[in-house]
Amino acid sequence: MLRDDAAAVVEKLKIKNFDAKPVVDKVVELDRLRRNLQTEADALVAQQKQKAAEIGALMKQGLKDEAEKAKAAVAALKEKSSELLARMEEAAEEMERNLVLLPNIPCSQVKPGKGAEDNEVVKSGGPDVRLPEGALPHWELAKKYDIIDFDLGVKITGAGFPVYKGKGARLQRALINFFLDCNTAAGYTEVEPPVMVNRDSGYGTGQLPDKEGQMYHAGLDDFYMVPTAEVPVTNFFRDVILSGDQIPQRLTAYTPCFRREAGSYGKDVRGLNRLHQFDKVEIVRVEKPEDSYRALDEMVAHVEGIVQKLGLKYRILRLCGGDMSFTSAITYDFELWSAAQERWLEISSVSNFETFQSNRLHCRYRDESGKVCLAHTLNGSSLALPRVVAALLEDNQTPDGIVIPEVLRPYTGFDIID
């Protein structure tokens, strides 16, 4: 793509407010150097073959001196060829180091914008919330009903690692099981992946090198704690060529997730608003390119259906270029209305990455003609628990306690937190 039209790539990445020109120029320059070195090396190999053929003929003719000169020439050509191959490998590695600094190109539906304020609300729904007099934010409700202990989490680990207790712990488990059941009923296969991944896995889905500072790292083994189940599950397909009957792939997984959230502070991090460890259920799809945007619409509708079952007020946003992730081609965010905090809380991102991840992963499939093609990868939160719990607690509070949505009661075993 960069060889064909580097200027177009630079222009498209401006939508993400990313100045790609210095990196693109460097990549194109290194690619040109690598190809020139390859051409030169190929010519030397051809000369080596020619000289090698001459040696045999000279030996047959008894011209030993000339044969020895030819052998010396072949040795010199091999040495020069080795030098060229080393330079070529060095250029290729440097090109790759620069290439991975380029974010994914946004699709044509993505509009320019600086940040969250420029995102487009595409749909909203759910009931209006009327809180009783003296309504509390969720962190005070958690303390009042002794269901989440933030201070104990600080003692054990640090801020952002809450301890769930009693009905709070059962609510967590209920939501995880409810979300997984919704996903499997929709045709997703449940898997349980590792919650630590190696560097290749982080690189494959685009967390590395872009988000290295936001991930928890076990240095001795060079493992990373997963920031989302997307990372291990999508890596199931690293270095895989799927046959026609193996695509599409639809998987769902629950994992605890770990994010350093460096630089976060203030009222936005109170209570469950922003945690370092949290629970999340994820859906992941691998699709043929011609099917991926239909799959994206299905995923958005599926997540919306789950939110509607919970009876919460929500809205769906299409993110502008300036608020999108490094890896995404297009992203829809779901937000719930927190009546007690009087603000929207993000609970899900549903994204199409097109070939960005599959290119890094070498995730491919064989089409009907037998040609090997890059697949499209997609994923979505279905759902992230902390802010769902925050909205559930705040929006369902009554003078008698917190009423559990009817759809969750078979999972919780209780109707009210009191």
Short mmCIF file of C-alpha atoms in Angstrom, two decimals:
data_model
loop_
_atom_site.label_atom_id
_atom_site.label_comp_id
_atom_site.label_asym_id
_atom_site.label_seq_id
_atom_site.Cartn_x
_atom_site.Cartn_y
_atom_site.Cartn_z
CA MET A 1 0.00 0.00 0.00
CA LEU A 2 2.83 2.40 0.87
CA ARG A 3 4.66 1.55 -2.35
CA ASP A 4 1.57 2.24 -4.43
CA ASP A 5 0.45 5.50 -2.81
CA ALA A 6 2.30 6.66 0.31
CA ALA A 7 0.68 10.11 0.14
CA ALA A 8 -2.82 8.58 0.39
CA VAL A 9 -1.84 6.68 3.56
CA VAL A 10 -0.46 9.88 5.13
CA GLU A 11 -3.68 11.72 4.26
CA LYS A 12 -5.97 9.00 5.66
CA LEU A 13 -4.05 8.83 8.95
CA LYS A 14 -4.59 12.57 9.44
CA ILE A 15 -8.17 11.57 10.36
CA LYS A 16 -6.64 9.93 13.45
CA ASN A 17 -4.64 13.12 14.06
CA PHE A 18 -1.47 11.16 13.37
CA ASP A 19 1.38 12.76 11.41
CA ALA A 20 2.48 9.71 9.45
CA LYS A 21 4.77 11.41 6.92
CA PRO A 22 8.11 11.04 8.77
CA VAL A 23 7.46 7.34 9.47
CA VAL A 24 6.07 6.64 6.00
CA ASP A 25 9.03 8.36 4.31
CA LYS A 26 11.43 6.29 6.42
CA VAL A 27 9.61 3.01 5.65
CA VAL A 28 9.52 3.72 1.90
CA GLU A 29 13.22 4.65 1.92
CA LEU A 30 14.17 1.46 3.79
CA ASP A 31 12.00 -0.66 1.51
CA ARG A 32 13.72 0.82 -1.53
CA LEU A 33 17.13 0.15 0.02
CA ARG A 34 16.16 -3.44 0.90
CA ARG A 35 14.94 -4.14 -2.65
CA ASN A 36 18.05 -2.60 -4.22
CA LEU A 37 20.25 -4.75 -1.99
CA GLN A 38 18.18 -7.79 -2.94
CA THR A 39 18.70 -7.06 -6.65
CA GLU A 40 22.45 -6.65 -6.11
CA ALA A 41 22.65 -9.84 -4.06
CA ASP A 42 20.71 -11.79 -6.69
CA ALA A 43 23.17 -10.62 -9.36
CA LEU A 44 26.11 -11.80 -7.23
CA VAL A 45 24.50 -15.22 -6.75
CA ALA A 46 24.12 -15.52 -10.53
CA GLN A 47 27.83 -14.66 -10.93
CA GLN A 48 28.74 -17.27 -8.31
CA LYS A 49 26.86 -19.97 -10.21
CA GLN A 50 28.56 -18.96 -13.43
CA LYS A 51 32.03 -19.03 -11.85
CA ALA A 52 31.31 -22.35 -10.14
CA ALA A 53 30.40 -23.86 -13.51
CA GLU A 54 33.67 -22.52 -14.95
CA ILE A 55 35.74 -24.20 -12.22
CA GLY A 56 34.61 -27.68 -13.24
CA ALA A 57 35.38 -27.01 -16.90
CA LEU A 58 38.84 -25.60 -16.07
CA MET A 59 39.69 -28.61 -13.89
CA LYS A 60 38.71 -30.99 -16.71
CA GLN A 61 41.05 -29.08 -19.05
CA GLY A 62 43.91 -29.36 -16.52
CA LEU A 63 44.07 -25.58 -16.04
CA LYS A 64 44.59 -25.72 -12.28
CA ASP A 65 45.92 -22.16 -11.87
CA GLU A 66 42.94 -20.69 -13.68
CA ALA A 67 40.63 -22.94 -11.64
CA GLU A 68 42.18 -21.70 -8.38
CA LYS A 69 41.68 -18.09 -9.53
CA ALA A 70 38.03 -18.88 -10.29
CA LYS A 71 37.65 -20.45 -6.81
CA ALA A 72 39.10 -17.29 -5.24
CA ALA A 73 36.66 -15.18 -7.27
CA VAL A 74 33.72 -17.33 -6.07
CA ALA A 75 34.89 -16.94 -2.45
CA ALA A 76 35.06 -13.16 -2.89
CA LEU A 77 31.60 -13.09 -4.43
CA LYS A 78 30.22 -15.17 -1.54
CA GLU A 79 31.75 -12.79 1.01
CA LYS A 80 30.30 -9.75 -0.76
CA SER A 81 26.95 -11.51 -1.10
CA SER A 82 26.93 -12.28 2.64
CA GLU A 83 27.63 -8.61 3.41
CA LEU A 84 24.74 -7.55 1.16
CA LEU A 85 22.37 -10.07 2.75
CA ALA A 86 23.31 -8.81 6.24
CA ARG A 87 22.66 -5.21 5.19
CA MET A 88 19.40 -6.27 3.58
CA GLU A 89 18.25 -8.03 6.78
CA GLU A 90 19.21 -4.99 8.84
CA ALA A 91 17.20 -2.71 6.51
CA ALA A 92 14.20 -5.09 6.66
CA GLU A 93 14.29 -5.16 10.48
CA GLU A 94 14.54 -1.38 10.73
CA MET A 95 11.68 -1.06 8.24
CA GLU A 96 9.55 -3.39 10.39
CA ARG A 97 10.38 -1.40 13.55
CA ASN A 98 9.09 1.74 11.82
CA LEU A 99 6.14 0.06 10.11
CA VAL A 100 4.59 -1.07 13.41
CA LEU A 101 4.50 2.57 14.57
CA LEU A 102 1.80 3.31 12.00
CA PRO A 103 -1.80 2.99 13.27
CA ASN A 104 -4.58 1.33 11.35
CA ILE A 105 -6.18 3.39 8.58
CA PRO A 106 -9.75 4.43 9.50
CA CYS A 107 -12.52 3.32 7.17
CA SER A 108 -14.55 5.77 5.10
CA GLN A 109 -17.36 5.97 7.70
CA VAL A 110 -15.04 7.52 10.30
CA LYS A 111 -15.25 11.29 10.59
CA PRO A 112 -12.40 13.61 11.61
CA GLY A 113 -12.39 14.92 15.16
CA LYS A 114 -10.11 15.78 18.05
CA GLY A 115 -11.58 13.66 20.84
CA ALA A 116 -14.65 12.33 22.67
CA GLU A 117 -16.54 15.60 22.20
CA ASP A 118 -16.58 14.99 18.44
CA ASN A 119 -18.03 11.47 18.57
CA GLU A 120 -21.35 10.93 16.81
CA VAL A 121 -24.36 9.57 18.74
CA VAL A 122 -26.00 7.10 16.36
CA LYS A 123 -28.65 5.65 18.67
CA SER A 124 -30.00 5.87 22.20
CA GLY A 125 -32.54 3.95 24.22
CA GLY A 126 -33.63 2.65 27.59
CA PRO A 127 -35.88 4.13 30.25
CA ASP A 128 -35.41 7.53 31.84
CA VAL A 129 -34.10 7.28 35.38
CA ARG A 130 -35.84 8.96 38.32
CA LEU A 131 -33.79 8.67 41.48
CA PRO A 132 -35.29 8.85 44.97
CA GLU A 133 -34.50 11.79 47.20
CA GLY A 134 -31.05 11.46 48.80
CA ALA A 135 -29.77 9.14 46.05
CA LEU A 136 -26.12 8.10 46.38
CA PRO A 137 -23.30 7.39 43.91
CA HIS A 138 -22.31 3.73 43.62
CA TRP A 139 -19.21 3.96 45.82
CA GLU A 140 -21.37 5.15 48.73
CA LEU A 141 -24.02 2.53 47.99
CA ALA A 142 -21.27 -0.13 47.99
CA LYS A 143 -20.21 0.98 51.45
CA LYS A 144 -23.77 1.33 52.75
CA TYR A 145 -24.70 -2.24 51.76
CA ASP A 146 -21.18 -3.68 52.35
CA ILE A 147 -20.91 -5.21 48.87
CA ILE A 148 -17.65 -3.67 47.60
CA ASP A 149 -14.68 -2.74 49.80
CA PHE A 150 -12.40 -0.27 48.05
CA ASP A 151 -10.25 0.39 51.13
CA LEU A 152 -9.51 -3.31 51.65
CA GLY A 153 -8.38 -3.52 48.02
CA VAL A 154 -5.98 -0.63 48.64
CA LYS A 155 -4.59 -2.44 51.67
CA ILE A 156 -4.06 -5.70 49.81
CA THR A 157 -2.78 -4.31 46.50
CA GLY A 158 -3.45 -0.63 45.82
CA ALA A 159 -6.03 1.75 44.38
CA GLY A 160 -8.08 0.29 41.54
CA PHE A 161 -8.22 -3.27 42.94
CA PRO A 162 -11.58 -3.55 44.77
CA VAL A 163 -12.78 -6.46 46.88
CA TYR A 164 -16.33 -7.68 46.12
CA LYS A 165 -18.24 -9.11 49.09
CA GLY A 166 -21.45 -11.01 49.70
CA LYS A 167 -24.16 -9.96 47.27
CA GLY A 168 -21.60 -7.81 45.45
CA ALA A 169 -19.50 -10.88 44.64
CA ARG A 170 -22.60 -12.84 43.63
CA LEU A 171 -23.68 -9.98 41.35
CA GLN A 172 -20.28 -10.11 39.63
CA ARG A 173 -20.58 -13.84 39.05
CA ALA A 174 -24.18 -13.47 37.90
CA LEU A 175 -23.28 -10.84 35.29
CA ILE A 176 -20.38 -12.90 33.93
CA ASN A 177 -22.60 -15.97 33.53
CA PHE A 178 -25.46 -13.92 32.07
CA PHE A 179 -23.21 -12.29 29.48
CA LEU A 180 -21.62 -15.61 28.50
CA ASP A 181 -25.04 -17.25 28.16
CA CYS A 182 -26.26 -14.39 25.94
CA ASN A 183 -23.18 -14.81 23.74
CA THR A 184 -23.33 -18.58 23.43
CA ALA A 185 -27.06 -18.40 22.64
CA ALA A 186 -26.12 -16.06 19.77
CA GLY A 187 -23.74 -18.65 18.30
CA TYR A 188 -20.42 -17.74 19.93
CA THR A 189 -18.28 -20.63 21.21
CA GLU A 190 -17.09 -20.13 24.79
CA VAL A 191 -13.36 -20.49 25.43
CA GLU A 192 -11.20 -19.94 28.52
CA PRO A 193 -7.82 -18.47 27.49
CA PRO A 194 -4.71 -17.72 29.57
CA VAL A 195 -4.64 -14.32 31.29
CA MET A 196 -0.92 -13.88 30.61
CA VAL A 197 0.44 -13.62 27.06
CA ASN A 198 3.87 -13.52 25.49
CA ARG A 199 5.34 -10.63 23.54
CA ASP A 200 4.39 -12.13 20.16
CA SER A 201 0.73 -12.17 21.19
CA GLY A 202 0.82 -8.53 22.31
CA TYR A 203 2.48 -7.58 19.05
CA GLY A 204 -0.01 -9.58 16.98
CA THR A 205 -3.09 -7.71 18.17
CA GLY A 206 -1.36 -4.31 18.24
CA GLN A 207 -1.01 -3.69 21.98
CA LEU A 208 2.76 -3.78 21.47
CA PRO A 209 4.61 -1.58 20.94
CA ASP A 210 1.80 1.02 21.13
CA LYS A 211 0.42 0.31 24.64
CA GLU A 212 3.45 -1.25 26.35
CA GLY A 213 3.40 1.35 29.14
CA GLN A 214 -0.25 0.59 29.91
CA MET A 215 0.24 -3.15 30.37
CA TYR A 216 1.38 -5.00 33.48
CA HIS A 217 4.58 -6.88 32.68
CA ALA A 218 6.10 -9.91 34.41
CA GLY A 219 9.71 -9.15 33.54
CA LEU A 220 11.36 -12.42 34.56
CA ASP A 221 9.32 -14.43 32.05
CA ASP A 222 8.56 -11.53 29.67
CA PHE A 223 4.79 -12.15 29.96
CA TYR A 224 2.06 -9.51 29.91
CA MET A 225 -1.19 -9.54 31.90
CA VAL A 226 -4.06 -9.33 29.42
CA PRO A 227 -5.78 -5.92 29.08
CA THR A 228 -8.69 -7.75 27.40
CA ALA A 229 -9.54 -11.28 26.28
CA GLU A 230 -9.22 -9.97 22.71
CA VAL A 231 -5.45 -10.50 22.94
CA PRO A 232 -5.23 -14.23 23.73
CA VAL A 233 -8.38 -15.20 21.79
CA THR A 234 -7.43 -13.42 18.56
CA ASN A 235 -3.97 -15.00 18.84
CA PHE A 236 -5.60 -18.43 18.55
CA PHE A 237 -5.38 -17.69 14.83
CA ARG A 238 -1.77 -16.47 14.67
CA ASP A 239 0.11 -18.22 11.84
CA VAL A 240 -3.05 -20.11 10.86
CA ILE A 241 -4.59 -20.61 7.42
CA LEU A 242 -8.30 -21.34 7.85
CA SER A 243 -10.07 -23.53 5.34
CA GLY A 244 -13.34 -22.40 3.78
CA ASP A 245 -15.49 -24.27 6.30
CA GLN A 246 -13.49 -22.83 9.26
CA ILE A 247 -14.41 -19.21 8.57
CA PRO A 248 -16.17 -17.32 10.07
CA GLN A 249 -14.98 -17.90 13.64
CA ARG A 250 -17.12 -16.63 16.55
CA LEU A 251 -15.68 -16.93 20.06
CA THR A 252 -16.52 -15.54 23.49
CA ALA A 253 -14.41 -15.52 26.65
CA TYR A 254 -14.43 -14.21 30.19
CA THR A 255 -11.17 -13.01 31.74
CA PRO A 256 -10.07 -10.66 34.46
CA CYS A 257 -8.38 -7.72 32.71
CA PHE A 258 -5.41 -5.66 33.87
CA ARG A 259 -4.61 -2.09 32.86
CA ARG A 260 -2.18 0.32 34.46
CA GLU A 261 -4.28 3.34 33.41
CA ALA A 262 -1.24 5.56 33.93
CA GLY A 263 -2.13 9.25 34.03
CA SER A 264 -5.75 8.73 35.13
CA TYR A 265 -6.89 10.82 38.08
CA GLY A 266 -9.74 12.92 39.50
CA LYS A 267 -13.47 12.24 39.74
CA ASP A 268 -13.44 10.00 36.66
CA VAL A 269 -11.55 7.31 38.61
CA ARG A 270 -13.78 7.19 41.69
CA GLY A 271 -15.25 3.87 42.73
CA LEU A 272 -15.72 1.53 39.77
CA ASN A 273 -15.26 4.22 37.13
CA ARG A 274 -11.68 3.25 36.32
CA LEU A 275 -9.93 0.17 37.71
CA HIS A 276 -6.59 -1.58 37.29
CA GLN A 277 -8.21 -5.03 37.54
CA PHE A 278 -11.73 -5.72 36.32
CA ASP A 279 -13.87 -8.49 34.83
CA LYS A 280 -14.97 -8.49 31.20
CA VAL A 281 -16.65 -10.82 28.73
CA GLU A 282 -15.47 -10.45 25.14
CA ILE A 283 -16.68 -11.52 21.72
CA VAL A 284 -14.19 -12.07 18.87
CA ARG A 285 -14.87 -12.78 15.20
CA VAL A 286 -12.69 -13.72 12.24
CA GLU A 287 -14.44 -13.02 8.94
CA LYS A 288 -13.93 -12.84 5.21
CA PRO A 289 -13.40 -9.18 4.16
CA GLU A 290 -16.68 -9.07 2.24
CA ASP A 291 -18.60 -10.16 5.36
CA SER A 292 -16.88 -8.15 8.09
CA TYR A 293 -19.07 -5.04 8.07
CA ARG A 294 -22.25 -7.11 8.20
CA ALA A 295 -20.63 -8.95 11.13
CA LEU A 296 -19.85 -5.60 12.79
CA ASP A 297 -23.51 -4.56 12.55
CA GLU A 298 -24.54 -7.91 14.05
CA MET A 299 -22.14 -7.44 16.96
CA VAL A 300 -23.42 -3.93 17.68
CA ALA A 301 -27.03 -5.18 17.61
CA HIS A 302 -26.09 -8.11 19.88
CA VAL A 303 -24.48 -5.89 22.53
CA GLU A 304 -27.43 -3.51 22.34
CA GLY A 305 -29.79 -6.42 22.98
CA ILE A 306 -27.92 -7.35 26.17
CA VAL A 307 -28.05 -3.76 27.44
CA GLN A 308 -31.78 -3.59 26.70
CA LYS A 309 -32.37 -6.77 28.71
CA LEU A 310 -30.73 -5.08 31.71
CA GLY A 311 -33.23 -2.21 31.40
CA LEU A 312 -30.59 0.53 31.49
CA LYS A 313 -30.50 3.87 29.69
CA TYR A 314 -27.83 3.77 26.97
CA ARG A 315 -26.45 5.40 23.87
CA ILE A 316 -24.26 4.18 20.99
CA LEU A 317 -21.53 6.36 19.52
CA ARG A 318 -19.48 6.09 16.36
CA LEU A 319 -16.02 7.29 17.35
CA CYS A 320 -14.31 10.07 15.45
CA GLY A 321 -10.76 9.64 14.20
CA GLY A 322 -9.20 11.42 17.17
CA ASP A 323 -10.86 9.14 19.74
CA MET A 324 -10.20 5.81 18.04
CA SER A 325 -7.67 3.22 19.13
CA PHE A 326 -4.36 2.62 17.38
CA THR A 327 -5.59 -0.68 15.94
CA SER A 328 -9.18 0.04 14.92
CA ALA A 329 -10.60 0.84 11.48
CA ILE A 330 -13.97 1.77 12.99
CA THR A 331 -15.34 1.62 16.55
CA TYR A 332 -18.76 1.91 18.16
CA ASP A 333 -18.84 2.69 21.88
CA PHE A 334 -21.73 1.89 24.22
CA GLU A 335 -22.34 4.16 27.22
CA LEU A 336 -24.72 3.85 30.16
CA TRP A 337 -26.25 6.82 31.94
CA SER A 338 -25.15 7.11 35.55
CA ALA A 339 -27.99 9.07 37.10
CA ALA A 340 -26.29 9.62 40.46
CA GLN A 341 -23.09 10.91 38.83
CA GLU A 342 -25.01 12.63 36.00
CA ARG A 343 -22.58 11.38 33.38
CA TRP A 344 -22.21 8.73 30.70
CA LEU A 345 -20.05 5.68 31.44
CA GLU A 346 -18.43 3.65 28.64
CA ILE A 347 -19.18 -0.06 28.97
CA SER A 348 -18.30 -1.52 25.56
CA SER A 349 -16.29 -0.93 22.40
CA VAL A 350 -17.14 -2.90 19.25
CA SER A 351 -14.52 -2.62 16.50
CA ASN A 352 -13.57 -3.85 13.06
CA PHE A 353 -9.80 -4.03 12.55
CA GLU A 354 -10.05 -5.14 8.92
CA THR A 355 -6.62 -6.65 8.02
CA PHE A 356 -4.56 -4.66 10.55
CA GLN A 357 -4.31 -7.43 13.16
CA SER A 358 -4.45 -10.33 10.69
CA ASN A 359 -1.48 -8.87 8.81
CA ARG A 360 0.59 -8.90 12.01
CA LEU A 361 -0.78 -12.29 13.05
CA HIS A 362 -0.53 -13.91 9.61
CA CYS A 363 -4.19 -14.90 10.13
CA ARG A 364 -5.38 -16.08 6.73
CA TYR A 365 -7.98 -18.20 5.00
CA ARG A 366 -8.21 -20.08 1.72
CA ASP A 367 -10.94 -18.77 -0.59
CA GLU A 368 -13.05 -20.82 -3.02
CA SER A 369 -10.36 -20.63 -5.70
CA GLY A 370 -7.70 -21.85 -3.27
CA LYS A 371 -6.04 -18.45 -2.96
CA VAL A 372 -4.68 -17.57 0.52
CA CYS A 373 -6.09 -14.20 1.72
CA LEU A 374 -5.87 -12.08 4.87
CA ALA A 375 -8.94 -12.35 7.10
CA HIS A 376 -10.67 -9.48 8.91
CA THR A 377 -10.74 -9.53 12.73
CA LEU A 378 -13.39 -7.92 14.96
CA ASN A 379 -14.07 -7.80 18.66
CA GLY A 380 -16.34 -6.25 21.25
CA SER A 381 -16.91 -6.00 24.98
CA SER A 382 -19.98 -8.03 25.81
CA LEU A 383 -19.72 -6.62 28.44
CA ALA A 384 -17.21 -4.93 30.78
CA LEU A 385 -18.54 -5.27 34.32
CA PRO A 386 -17.40 -2.34 36.49
CA ARG A 387 -19.44 0.48 34.96
CA VAL A 388 -22.38 -1.84 34.31
CA VAL A 389 -22.38 -2.55 38.04
CA ALA A 390 -22.04 1.19 38.79
CA ALA A 391 -25.08 2.03 36.66
CA LEU A 392 -27.08 -0.93 38.00
CA LEU A 393 -26.48 0.13 41.60
CA GLU A 394 -27.17 3.82 41.04
CA ASP A 395 -30.13 3.64 38.66
CA ASN A 396 -31.97 0.88 40.57
CA GLN A 397 -31.62 2.30 44.09
CA THR A 398 -34.79 2.72 46.14
CA PRO A 399 -35.42 3.66 49.79
CA ASP A 400 -35.67 -0.08 50.52
CA GLY A 401 -32.52 -1.18 48.68
CA ILE A 402 -31.14 -1.83 45.20
CA VAL A 403 -33.57 -3.72 42.98
CA ILE A 404 -31.94 -6.37 40.76
CA PRO A 405 -33.12 -6.42 37.11
CA GLU A 406 -35.52 -9.31 36.56
CA VAL A 407 -33.32 -10.94 33.90
CA LEU A 408 -30.47 -11.32 36.43
CA ARG A 409 -32.49 -12.80 39.30
CA PRO A 410 -32.12 -16.45 38.16
CA TYR A 411 -28.35 -15.83 38.24
CA THR A 412 -28.10 -13.86 41.51
CA GLY A 413 -30.62 -15.86 43.53
CA PHE A 414 -31.94 -12.64 45.11
CA ASP A 415 -34.20 -9.76 44.05
CA ILE A 416 -32.79 -6.90 46.09
CA ILE A 417 -29.60 -5.76 47.80
CA ASP A 418 -30.57 -4.48 51.26
#
